[in-house]
Coordinates of N, CA and C in Angstrom, one line a residue:
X1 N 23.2 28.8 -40.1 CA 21.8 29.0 -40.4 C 21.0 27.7 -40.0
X2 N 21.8 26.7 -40.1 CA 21.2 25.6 -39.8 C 20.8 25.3 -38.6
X3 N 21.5 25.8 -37.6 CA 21.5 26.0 -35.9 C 20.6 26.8 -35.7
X4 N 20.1 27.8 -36.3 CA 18.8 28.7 -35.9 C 17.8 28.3 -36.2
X5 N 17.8 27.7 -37.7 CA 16.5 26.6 -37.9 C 16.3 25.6 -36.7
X6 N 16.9 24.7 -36.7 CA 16.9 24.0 -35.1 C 16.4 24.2 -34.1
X7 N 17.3 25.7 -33.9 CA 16.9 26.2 -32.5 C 15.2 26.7 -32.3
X8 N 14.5 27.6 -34.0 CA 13.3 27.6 -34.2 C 12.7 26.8 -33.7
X9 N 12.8 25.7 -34.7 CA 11.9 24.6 -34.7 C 11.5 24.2 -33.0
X10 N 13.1 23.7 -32.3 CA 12.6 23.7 -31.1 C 11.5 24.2 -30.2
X11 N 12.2 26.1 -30.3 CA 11.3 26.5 -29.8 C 10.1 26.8 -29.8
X12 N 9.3 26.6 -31.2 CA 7.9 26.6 -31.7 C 7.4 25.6 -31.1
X13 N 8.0 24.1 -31.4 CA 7.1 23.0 -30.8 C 7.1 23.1 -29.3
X14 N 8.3 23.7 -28.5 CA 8.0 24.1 -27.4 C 6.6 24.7 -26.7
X15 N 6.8 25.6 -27.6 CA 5.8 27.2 -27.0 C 4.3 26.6 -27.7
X16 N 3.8 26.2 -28.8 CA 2.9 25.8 -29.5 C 2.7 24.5 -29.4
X17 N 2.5 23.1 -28.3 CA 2.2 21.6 -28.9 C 1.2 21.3 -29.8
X18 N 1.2 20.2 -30.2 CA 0.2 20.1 -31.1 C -0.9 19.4 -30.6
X19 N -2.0 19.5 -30.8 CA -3.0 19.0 -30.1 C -3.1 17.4 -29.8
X20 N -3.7 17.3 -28.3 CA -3.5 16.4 -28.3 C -4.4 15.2 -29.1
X21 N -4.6 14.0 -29.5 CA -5.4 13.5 -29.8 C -6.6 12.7 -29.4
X22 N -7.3 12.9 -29.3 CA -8.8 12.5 -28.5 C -8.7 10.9 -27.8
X23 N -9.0 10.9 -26.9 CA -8.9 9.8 -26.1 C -10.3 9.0 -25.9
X24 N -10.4 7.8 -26.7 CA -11.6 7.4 -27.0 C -11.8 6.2 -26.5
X25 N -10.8 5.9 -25.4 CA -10.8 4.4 -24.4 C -11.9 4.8 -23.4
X26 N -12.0 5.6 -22.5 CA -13.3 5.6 -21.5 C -14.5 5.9 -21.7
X27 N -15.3 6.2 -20.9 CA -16.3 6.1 -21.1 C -17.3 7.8 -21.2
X28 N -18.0 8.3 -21.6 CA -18.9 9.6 -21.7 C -19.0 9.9 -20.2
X29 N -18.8 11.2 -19.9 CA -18.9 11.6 -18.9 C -20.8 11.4 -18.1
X30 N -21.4 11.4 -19.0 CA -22.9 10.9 -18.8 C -23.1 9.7 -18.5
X31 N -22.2 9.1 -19.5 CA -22.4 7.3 -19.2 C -21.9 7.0 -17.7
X32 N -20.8 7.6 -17.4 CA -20.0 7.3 -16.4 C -21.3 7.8 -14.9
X33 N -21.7 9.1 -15.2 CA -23.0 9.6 -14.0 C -24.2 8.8 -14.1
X34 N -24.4 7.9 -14.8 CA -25.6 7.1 -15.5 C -25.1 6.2 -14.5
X35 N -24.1 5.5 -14.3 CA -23.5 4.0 -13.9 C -23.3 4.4 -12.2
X36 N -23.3 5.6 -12.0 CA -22.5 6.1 -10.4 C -24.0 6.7 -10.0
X37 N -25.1 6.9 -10.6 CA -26.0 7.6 -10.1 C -27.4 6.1 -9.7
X38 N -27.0 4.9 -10.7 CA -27.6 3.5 -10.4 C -26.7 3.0 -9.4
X39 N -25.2 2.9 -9.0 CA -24.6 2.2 -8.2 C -25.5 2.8 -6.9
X40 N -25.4 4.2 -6.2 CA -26.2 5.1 -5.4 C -27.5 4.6 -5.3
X41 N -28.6 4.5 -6.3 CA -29.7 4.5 -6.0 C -29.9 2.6 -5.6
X42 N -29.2 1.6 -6.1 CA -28.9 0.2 -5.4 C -28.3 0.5 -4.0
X43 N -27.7 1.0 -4.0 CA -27.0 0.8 -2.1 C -28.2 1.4 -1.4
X44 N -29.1 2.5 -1.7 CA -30.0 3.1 -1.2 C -31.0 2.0 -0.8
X45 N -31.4 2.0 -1.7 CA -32.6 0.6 -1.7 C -32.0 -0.7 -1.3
X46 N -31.1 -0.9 -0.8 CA -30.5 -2.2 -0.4 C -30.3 -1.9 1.4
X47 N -30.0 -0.4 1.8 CA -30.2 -0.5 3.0 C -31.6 0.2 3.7
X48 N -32.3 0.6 2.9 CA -33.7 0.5 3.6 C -34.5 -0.7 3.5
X49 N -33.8 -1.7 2.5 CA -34.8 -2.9 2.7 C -34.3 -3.6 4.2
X50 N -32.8 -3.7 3.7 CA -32.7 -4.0 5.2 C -33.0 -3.5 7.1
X51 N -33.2 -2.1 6.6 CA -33.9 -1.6 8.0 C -35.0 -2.0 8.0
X52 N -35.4 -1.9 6.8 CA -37.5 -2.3 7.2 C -37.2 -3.8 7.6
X53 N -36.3 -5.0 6.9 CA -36.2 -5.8 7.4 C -36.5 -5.9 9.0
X54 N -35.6 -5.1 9.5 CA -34.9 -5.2 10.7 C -36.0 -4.6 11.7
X55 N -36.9 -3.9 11.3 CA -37.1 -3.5 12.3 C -39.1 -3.9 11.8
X56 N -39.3 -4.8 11.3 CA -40.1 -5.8 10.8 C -40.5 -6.9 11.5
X57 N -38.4 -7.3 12.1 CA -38.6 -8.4 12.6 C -38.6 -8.2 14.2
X58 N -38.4 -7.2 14.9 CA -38.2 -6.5 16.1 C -39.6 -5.9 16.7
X59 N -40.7 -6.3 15.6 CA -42.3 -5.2 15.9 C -42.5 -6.4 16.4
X60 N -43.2 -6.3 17.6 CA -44.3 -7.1 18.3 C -45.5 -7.8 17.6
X61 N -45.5 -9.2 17.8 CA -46.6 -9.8 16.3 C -48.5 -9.3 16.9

């Protein structure tokens, strides 16, 4: 009897795990689009300054 208890148990925690528990080390999926949508809009503005730069220094005075 003790062997089928066992073998239950097994197979319940098998077929059913128990949830996992919440993972609270990263960051909000918002916060994270907040930080990647400012990295984007700096590279943006960092190479048109440079073309206007560039092509600023290239115009006939």
């Amino acid at each position: 009897m003790k062997t089928l208890h066992i073998a239950l148990s097994v197979w319940w925690q098998l077929t059913h795990p128990s949830p996992a528990e919440k993972d609270e080390r990263g960051l909000s999926q918002s916060t994270e689009n907040a930080i990647l949508l400012a990295g984007a809009v700096t590279v943006a503005v960092l190479i048109v300054t440079v073309i206007t730069a560039y092509v600023q220094s290239r115009l006939p005075s």
